[in-house]
Short mmCIF file of C-alpha atoms in Angstrom, two decimals:
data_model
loop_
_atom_site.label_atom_id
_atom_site.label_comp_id
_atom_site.label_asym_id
_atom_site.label_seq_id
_atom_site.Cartn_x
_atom_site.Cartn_y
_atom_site.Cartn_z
CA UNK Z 28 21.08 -14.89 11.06
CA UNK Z 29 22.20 -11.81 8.84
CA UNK Z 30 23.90 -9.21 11.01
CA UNK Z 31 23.60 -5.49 10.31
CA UNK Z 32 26.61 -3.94 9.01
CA UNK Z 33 28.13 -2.11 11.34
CA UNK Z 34 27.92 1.46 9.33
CA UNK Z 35 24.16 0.91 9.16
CA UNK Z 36 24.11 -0.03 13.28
CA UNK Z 37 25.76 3.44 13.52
CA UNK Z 38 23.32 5.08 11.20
CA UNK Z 39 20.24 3.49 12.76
CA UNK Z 40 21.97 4.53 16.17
CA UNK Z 41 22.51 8.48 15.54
CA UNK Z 42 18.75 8.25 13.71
CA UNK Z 43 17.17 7.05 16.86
CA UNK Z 44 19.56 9.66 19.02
CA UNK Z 45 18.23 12.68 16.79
CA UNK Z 46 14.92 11.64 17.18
CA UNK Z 47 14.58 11.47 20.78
CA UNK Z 48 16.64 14.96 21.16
CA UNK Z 49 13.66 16.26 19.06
CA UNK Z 50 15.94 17.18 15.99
CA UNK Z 51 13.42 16.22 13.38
CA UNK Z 52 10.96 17.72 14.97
CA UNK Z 53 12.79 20.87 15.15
CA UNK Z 54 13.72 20.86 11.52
CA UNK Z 55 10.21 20.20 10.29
CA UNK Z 56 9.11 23.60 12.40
CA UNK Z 57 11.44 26.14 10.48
CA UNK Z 58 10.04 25.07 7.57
CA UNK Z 59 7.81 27.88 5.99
CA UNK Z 60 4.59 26.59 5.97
CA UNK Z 61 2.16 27.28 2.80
CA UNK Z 62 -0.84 25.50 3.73
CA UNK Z 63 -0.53 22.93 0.36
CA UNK Z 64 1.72 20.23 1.95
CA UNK Z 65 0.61 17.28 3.02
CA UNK Z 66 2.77 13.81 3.79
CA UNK Z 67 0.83 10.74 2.68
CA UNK Z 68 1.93 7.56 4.32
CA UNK Z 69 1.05 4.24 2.47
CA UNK Z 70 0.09 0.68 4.38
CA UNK Z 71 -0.82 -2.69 3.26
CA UNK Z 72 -1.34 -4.79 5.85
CA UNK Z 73 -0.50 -4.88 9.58
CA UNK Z 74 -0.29 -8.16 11.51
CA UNK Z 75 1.36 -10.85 12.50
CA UNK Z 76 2.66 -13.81 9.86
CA UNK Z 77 2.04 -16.40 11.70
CA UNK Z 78 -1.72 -15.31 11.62
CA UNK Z 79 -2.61 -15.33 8.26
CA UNK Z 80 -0.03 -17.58 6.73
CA UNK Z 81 -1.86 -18.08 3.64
CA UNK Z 82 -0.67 -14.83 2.83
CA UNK Z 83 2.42 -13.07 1.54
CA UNK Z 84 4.48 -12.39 4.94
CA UNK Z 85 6.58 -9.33 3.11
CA UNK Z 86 3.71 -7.17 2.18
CA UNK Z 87 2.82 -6.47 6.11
CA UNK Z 88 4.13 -3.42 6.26
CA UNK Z 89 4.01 -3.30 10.41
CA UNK Z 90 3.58 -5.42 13.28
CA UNK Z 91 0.67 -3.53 15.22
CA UNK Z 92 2.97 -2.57 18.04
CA UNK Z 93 4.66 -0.80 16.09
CA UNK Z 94 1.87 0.48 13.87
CA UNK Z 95 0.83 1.89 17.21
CA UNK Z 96 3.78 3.43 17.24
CA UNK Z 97 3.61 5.32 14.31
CA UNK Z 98 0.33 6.32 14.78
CA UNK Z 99 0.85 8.00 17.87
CA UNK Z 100 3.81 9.58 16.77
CA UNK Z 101 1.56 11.40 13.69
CA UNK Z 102 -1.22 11.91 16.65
CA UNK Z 103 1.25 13.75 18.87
CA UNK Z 104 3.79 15.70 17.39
CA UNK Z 105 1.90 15.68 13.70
CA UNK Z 106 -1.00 17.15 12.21
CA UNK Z 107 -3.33 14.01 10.79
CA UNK Z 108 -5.66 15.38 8.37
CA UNK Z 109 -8.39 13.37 6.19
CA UNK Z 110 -8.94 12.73 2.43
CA UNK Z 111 -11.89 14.98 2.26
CA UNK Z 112 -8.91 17.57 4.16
CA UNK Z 113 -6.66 17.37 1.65
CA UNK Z 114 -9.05 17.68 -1.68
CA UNK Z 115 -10.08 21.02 -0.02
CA UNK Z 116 -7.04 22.31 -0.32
CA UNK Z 117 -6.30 21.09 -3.59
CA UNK Z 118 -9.31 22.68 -4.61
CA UNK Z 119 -8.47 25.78 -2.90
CA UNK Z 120 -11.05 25.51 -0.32
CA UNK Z 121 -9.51 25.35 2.66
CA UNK Z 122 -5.41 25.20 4.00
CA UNK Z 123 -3.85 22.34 5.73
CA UNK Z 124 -2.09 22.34 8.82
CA UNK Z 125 1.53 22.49 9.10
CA UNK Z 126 3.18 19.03 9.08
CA UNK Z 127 0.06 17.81 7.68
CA UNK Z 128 -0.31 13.67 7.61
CA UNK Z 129 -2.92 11.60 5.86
CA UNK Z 130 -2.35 7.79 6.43
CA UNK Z 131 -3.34 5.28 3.76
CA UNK Z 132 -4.10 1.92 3.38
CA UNK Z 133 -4.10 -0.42 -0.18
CA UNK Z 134 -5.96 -3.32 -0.77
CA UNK Z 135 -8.83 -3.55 2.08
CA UNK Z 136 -7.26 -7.10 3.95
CA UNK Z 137 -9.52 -7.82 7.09
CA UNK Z 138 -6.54 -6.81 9.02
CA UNK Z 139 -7.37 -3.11 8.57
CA UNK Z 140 -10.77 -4.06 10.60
CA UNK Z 141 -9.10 -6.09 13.22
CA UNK Z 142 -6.59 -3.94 14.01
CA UNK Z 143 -5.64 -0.94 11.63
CA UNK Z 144 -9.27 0.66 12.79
CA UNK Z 145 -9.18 0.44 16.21
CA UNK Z 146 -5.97 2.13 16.19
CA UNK Z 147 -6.40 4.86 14.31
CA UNK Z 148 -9.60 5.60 15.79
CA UNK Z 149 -8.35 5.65 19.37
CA UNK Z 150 -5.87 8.64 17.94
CA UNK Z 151 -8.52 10.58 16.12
CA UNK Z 152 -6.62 9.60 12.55
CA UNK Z 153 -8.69 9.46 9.73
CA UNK Z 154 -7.75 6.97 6.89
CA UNK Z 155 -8.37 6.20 3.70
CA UNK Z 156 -9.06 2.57 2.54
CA UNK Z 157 -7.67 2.22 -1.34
CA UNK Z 158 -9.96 -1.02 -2.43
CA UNK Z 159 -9.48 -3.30 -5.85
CA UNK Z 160 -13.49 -3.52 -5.58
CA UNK Z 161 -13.38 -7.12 -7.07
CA UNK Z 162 -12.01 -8.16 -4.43
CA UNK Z 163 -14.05 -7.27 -2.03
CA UNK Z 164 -15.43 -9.90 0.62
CA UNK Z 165 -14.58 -12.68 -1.96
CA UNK Z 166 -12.23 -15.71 -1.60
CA UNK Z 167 -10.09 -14.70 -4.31
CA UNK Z 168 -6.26 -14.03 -3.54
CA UNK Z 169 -4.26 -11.19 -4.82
CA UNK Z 170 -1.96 -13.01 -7.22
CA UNK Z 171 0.85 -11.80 -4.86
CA UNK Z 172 -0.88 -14.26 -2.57
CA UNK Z 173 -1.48 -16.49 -5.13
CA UNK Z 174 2.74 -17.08 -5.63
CA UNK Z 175 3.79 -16.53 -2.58
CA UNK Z 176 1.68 -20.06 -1.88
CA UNK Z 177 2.82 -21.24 -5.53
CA UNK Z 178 6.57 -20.91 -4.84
CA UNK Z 179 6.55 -21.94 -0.88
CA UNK Z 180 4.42 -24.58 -1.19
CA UNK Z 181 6.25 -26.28 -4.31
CA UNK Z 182 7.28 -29.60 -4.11
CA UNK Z 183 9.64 -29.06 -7.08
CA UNK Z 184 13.51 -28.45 -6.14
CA UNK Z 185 13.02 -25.92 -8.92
CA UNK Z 186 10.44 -24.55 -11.43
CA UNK Z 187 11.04 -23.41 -15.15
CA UNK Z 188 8.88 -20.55 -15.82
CA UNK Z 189 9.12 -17.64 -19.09
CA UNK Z 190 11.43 -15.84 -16.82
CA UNK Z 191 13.89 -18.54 -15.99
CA UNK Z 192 14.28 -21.70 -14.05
CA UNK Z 193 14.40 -20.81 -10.24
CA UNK Z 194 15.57 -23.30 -7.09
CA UNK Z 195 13.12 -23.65 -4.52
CA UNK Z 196 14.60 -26.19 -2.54
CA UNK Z 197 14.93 -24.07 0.38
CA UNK Z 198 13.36 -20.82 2.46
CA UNK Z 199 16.08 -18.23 0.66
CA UNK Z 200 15.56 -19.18 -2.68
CA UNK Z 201 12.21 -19.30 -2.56
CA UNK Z 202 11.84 -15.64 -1.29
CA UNK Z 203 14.55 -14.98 -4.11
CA UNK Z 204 12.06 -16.74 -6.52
CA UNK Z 205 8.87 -14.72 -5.43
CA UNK Z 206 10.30 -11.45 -5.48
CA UNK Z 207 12.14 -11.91 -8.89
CA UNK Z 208 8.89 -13.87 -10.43
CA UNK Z 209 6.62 -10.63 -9.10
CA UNK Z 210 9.19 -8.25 -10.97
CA UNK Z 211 8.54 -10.17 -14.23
CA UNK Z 212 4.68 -10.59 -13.94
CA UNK Z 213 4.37 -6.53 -13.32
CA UNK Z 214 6.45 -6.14 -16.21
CA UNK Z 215 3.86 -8.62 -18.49
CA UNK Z 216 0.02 -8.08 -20.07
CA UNK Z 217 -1.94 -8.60 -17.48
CA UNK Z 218 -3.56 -11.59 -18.66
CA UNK Z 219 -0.46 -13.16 -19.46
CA UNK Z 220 1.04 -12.51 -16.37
CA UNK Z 221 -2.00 -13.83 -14.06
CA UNK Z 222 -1.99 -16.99 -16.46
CA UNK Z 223 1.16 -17.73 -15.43
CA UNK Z 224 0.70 -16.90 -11.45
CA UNK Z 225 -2.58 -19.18 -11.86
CA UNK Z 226 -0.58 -21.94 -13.37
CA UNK Z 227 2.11 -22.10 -10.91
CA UNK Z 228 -0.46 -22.03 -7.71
CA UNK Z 229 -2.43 -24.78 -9.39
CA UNK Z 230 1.14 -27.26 -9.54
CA UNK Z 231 2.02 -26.75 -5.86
CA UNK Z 232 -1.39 -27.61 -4.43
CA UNK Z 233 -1.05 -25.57 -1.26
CA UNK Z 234 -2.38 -26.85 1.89
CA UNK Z 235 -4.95 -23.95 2.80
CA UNK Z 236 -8.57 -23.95 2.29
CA UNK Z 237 -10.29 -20.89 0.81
CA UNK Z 238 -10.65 -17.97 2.91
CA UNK Z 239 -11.98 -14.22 3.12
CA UNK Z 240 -8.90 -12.12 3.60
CA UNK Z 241 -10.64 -8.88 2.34
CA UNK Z 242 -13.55 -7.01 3.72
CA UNK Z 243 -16.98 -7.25 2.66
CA UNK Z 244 -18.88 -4.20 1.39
CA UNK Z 245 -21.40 -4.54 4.64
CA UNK Z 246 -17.98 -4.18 6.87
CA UNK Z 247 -16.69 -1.19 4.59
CA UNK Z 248 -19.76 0.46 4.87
CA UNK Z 249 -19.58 0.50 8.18
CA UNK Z 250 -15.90 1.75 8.19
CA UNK Z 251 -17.47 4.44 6.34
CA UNK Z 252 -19.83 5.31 9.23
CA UNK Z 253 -17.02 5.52 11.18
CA UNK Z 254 -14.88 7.97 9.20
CA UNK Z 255 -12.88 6.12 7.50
CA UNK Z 256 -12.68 7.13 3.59
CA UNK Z 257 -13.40 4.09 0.63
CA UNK Z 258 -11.39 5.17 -2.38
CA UNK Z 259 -10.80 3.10 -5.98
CA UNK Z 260 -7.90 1.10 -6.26
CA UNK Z 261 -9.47 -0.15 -9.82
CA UNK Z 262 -11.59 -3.16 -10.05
CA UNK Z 263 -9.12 -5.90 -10.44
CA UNK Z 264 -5.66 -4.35 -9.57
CA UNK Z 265 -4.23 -4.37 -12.88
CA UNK Z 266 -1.35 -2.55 -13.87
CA UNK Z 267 -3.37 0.15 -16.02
CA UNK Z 268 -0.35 0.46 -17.95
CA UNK Z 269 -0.26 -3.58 -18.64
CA UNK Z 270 -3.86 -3.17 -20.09
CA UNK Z 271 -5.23 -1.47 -23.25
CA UNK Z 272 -6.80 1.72 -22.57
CA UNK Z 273 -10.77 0.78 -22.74
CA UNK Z 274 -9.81 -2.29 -20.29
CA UNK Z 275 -8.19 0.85 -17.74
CA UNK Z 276 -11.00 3.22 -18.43
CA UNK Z 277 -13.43 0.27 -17.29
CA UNK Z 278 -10.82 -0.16 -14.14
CA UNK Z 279 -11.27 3.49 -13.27
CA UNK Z 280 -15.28 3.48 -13.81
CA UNK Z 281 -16.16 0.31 -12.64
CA UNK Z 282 -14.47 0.85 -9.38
CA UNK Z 283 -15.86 4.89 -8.57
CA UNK Z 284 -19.42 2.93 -9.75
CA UNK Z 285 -19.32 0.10 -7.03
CA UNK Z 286 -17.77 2.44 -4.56
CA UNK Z 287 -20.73 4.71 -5.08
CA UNK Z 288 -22.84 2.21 -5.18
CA UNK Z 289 -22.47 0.20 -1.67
CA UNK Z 290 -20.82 3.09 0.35
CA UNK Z 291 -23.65 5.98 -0.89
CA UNK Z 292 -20.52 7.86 -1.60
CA UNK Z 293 -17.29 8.35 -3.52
CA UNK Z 294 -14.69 11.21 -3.37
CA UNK Z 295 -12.68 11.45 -6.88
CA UNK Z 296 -9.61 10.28 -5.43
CA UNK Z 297 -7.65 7.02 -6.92
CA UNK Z 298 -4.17 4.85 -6.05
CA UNK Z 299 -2.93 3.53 -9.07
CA UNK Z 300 -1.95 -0.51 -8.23
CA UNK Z 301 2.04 -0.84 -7.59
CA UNK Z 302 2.30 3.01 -8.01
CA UNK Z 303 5.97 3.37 -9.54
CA UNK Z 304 6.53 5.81 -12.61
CA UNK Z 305 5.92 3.28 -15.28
CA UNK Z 306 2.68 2.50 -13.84
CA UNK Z 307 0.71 5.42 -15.45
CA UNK Z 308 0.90 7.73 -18.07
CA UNK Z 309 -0.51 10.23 -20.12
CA UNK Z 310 -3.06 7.98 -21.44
CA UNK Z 311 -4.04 6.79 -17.92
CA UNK Z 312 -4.23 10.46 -16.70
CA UNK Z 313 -7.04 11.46 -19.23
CA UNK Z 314 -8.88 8.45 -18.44
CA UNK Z 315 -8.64 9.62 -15.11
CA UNK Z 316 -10.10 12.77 -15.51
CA UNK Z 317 -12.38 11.63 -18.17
CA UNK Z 318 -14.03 10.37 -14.92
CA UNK Z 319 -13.79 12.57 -12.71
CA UNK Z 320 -11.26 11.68 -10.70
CA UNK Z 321 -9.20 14.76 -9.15
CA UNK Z 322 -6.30 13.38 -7.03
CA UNK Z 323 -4.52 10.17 -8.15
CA UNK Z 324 -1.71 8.80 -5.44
CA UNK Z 325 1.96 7.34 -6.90
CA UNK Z 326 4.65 5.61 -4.11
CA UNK Z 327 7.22 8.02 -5.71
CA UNK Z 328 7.83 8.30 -2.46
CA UNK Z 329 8.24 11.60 -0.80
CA UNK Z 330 6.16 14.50 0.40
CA UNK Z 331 3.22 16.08 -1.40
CA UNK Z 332 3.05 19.39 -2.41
CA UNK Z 333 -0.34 20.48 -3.79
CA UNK Z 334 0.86 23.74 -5.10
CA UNK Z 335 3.67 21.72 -7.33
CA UNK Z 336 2.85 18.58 -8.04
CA UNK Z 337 0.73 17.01 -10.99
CA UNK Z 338 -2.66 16.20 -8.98
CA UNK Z 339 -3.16 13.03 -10.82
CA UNK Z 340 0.97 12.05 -9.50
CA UNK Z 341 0.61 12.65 -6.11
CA UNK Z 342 3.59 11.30 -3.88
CA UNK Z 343 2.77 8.79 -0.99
CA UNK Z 344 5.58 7.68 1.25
CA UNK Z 345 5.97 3.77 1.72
CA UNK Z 346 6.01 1.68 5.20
CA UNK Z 347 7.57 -1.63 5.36
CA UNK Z 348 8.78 -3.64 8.11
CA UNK Z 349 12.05 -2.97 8.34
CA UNK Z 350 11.42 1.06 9.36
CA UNK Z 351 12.08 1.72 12.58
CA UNK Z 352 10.34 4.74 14.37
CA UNK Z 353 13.07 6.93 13.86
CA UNK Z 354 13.28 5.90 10.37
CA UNK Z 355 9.74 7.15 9.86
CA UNK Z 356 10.11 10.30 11.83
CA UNK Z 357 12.92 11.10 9.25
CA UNK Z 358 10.91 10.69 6.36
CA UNK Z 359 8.27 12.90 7.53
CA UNK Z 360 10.73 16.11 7.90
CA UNK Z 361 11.55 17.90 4.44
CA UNK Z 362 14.57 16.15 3.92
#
């Protein structure tokens, strides 16, 4: 097992020390408040691995202890705010709270149901869903999925693919394989790049059976009901970069369409897939507002700021695993 080095023991140590003295808490409160700040947390999924081990353990971003965790954390000593919250302000409608939060979640996996829901209702949280509406309450894998079974299930020692030859002869190197193969296919034309992932999950021959790991529209609907807000996450997840611009403009539209569609309702709001810098641009922007679409969330990774900020590059700040408690409470202060 990989230890820690010690410098990040000691750094993980003093973290968890400031936050239970209430220093972060005390920082965020002398900032001046302006009403236009708002911290947007991004989740994919949150579960266990052993309980959906068709899919790609690394993109959980917590286990639901500690999603519970963070949630009451945000519910106590935070101000969680809605989507509907935060494009009142942006429109100049209303002000948010001081240390505003609005928690997100990509992709609509039947963990956020199961266990994601529950949670965030019991703390009065409101979230929004970010949905790739082709996805929905279909068999189909995210091609994430799709090579994470491709490389693990492999009965190759190694596989020769346009970005290299990779080992997969053992657990390490095939993590190392997945993570550098899903660097390259974000990099390729989209239909290039799910050609390949296609190829290489139909040569390992995996051992699972089809099965619904998203939501249906019947189950978002009701989600809906409940408060929760269904937002576009395009139709297919492409890269709307990786894709000419009609294809992207059809990724916007078709995805605000079915969203309208089954869930009688949907805000102009939008997560672009993968969400780094090189993910949009100009081009994508217009397209955006060509329909409609007034707030667009990035993972650039730090707080929003209404007043500053580009609308359609709107920061959200990303969860994984790894983060401990006092790792999150340090994100949301200012620093």
């Amino acid at each position: 097992m990989r230890r820690k080095p010690w410098h990040k023991k000691i750094k993980h140590g003093l973290m968890g020390l400031a936050e239970q003295a209430g220093l972060f808490r005390m920082v965020s409160q002398r900032l001046p408040h302006t009403g236009q700040r708002v911290y947007v947390l991004v989740y994919h999924r949150v579960d266990s691995p052993e309980h959906r081990p068709w899919l790609d353990p690394v993109h959980i971003s917590a286990s639901p202890d500690a999603f519970r965790a963070h949630m009451r954390l945000i519910a106590n000593q935070y101000h969680p705010v809605s989507m509907a919250d935060v494009l009142a302000a942006a429109r100049g409608d209303a002000q948010l709270p001081p240390d505003a939060v609005l928690v997100t979640v990509d992709d609509g996996y039947r963990d956020f149901a199961e266990i994601i829901h529950p949670i965030v209702r019991e703390y009065g949280i409101q979230p929004t869903l970010f949905v790739p509406t082709a996805f929905v309450g279909g068999r189909e894998l995210f091609w994430w999925d799709k090579l994470y079974q491709a490389i693990f299930w492999s009965r190759k020692e190694s596989i020769s693919t346009p970005a290299g030859i990779y080992l997969v002869d053992t657990p390490e190197h095939k993590r190392a394989a997945v993570e550098s193969l899903a660097r390259f296919v974000k990099s390729q034309e989209n239909e290039a790049a799910l050609a390949l992932v296609q190829e290489l999950y139909e040569q390992a021959e995996p051992p699972f059976e089809p099965q619904n790991s998203t939501l249906t529209w019947d189950e978002l609907r009701d989600l809906a009901g409940q408060g929760v807000t269904i937002a576009a996450h395009t139709h297919t997840h492409s890269i709307l970069t990786r894709v000419d611009l009609d294809r992207a403009y059809q990724e916007i539209h078709f995805s605000q369409q079915l969203i309208a569609q089954h869930i009688r309702t949907a805000l102009p709001v939008f997560a672009y897939p993968d969400g780094k810098i090189e993910t949009f641009n100009q081009a994508v922007e217009d397209a955006l507002r060509l329909e409609g679409i007034e707030l667009a969330f990035t993972m650039m990774n730090e707080q929003a700021d209404l007043a500053q900020h580009n609308p359609l590059q709107l920061p959200r700040i990303g969860v994984w695993k790894r983060m401990t408690l006092p790792q999150l409470h340090w994100r949301l202060t200012h620093f």
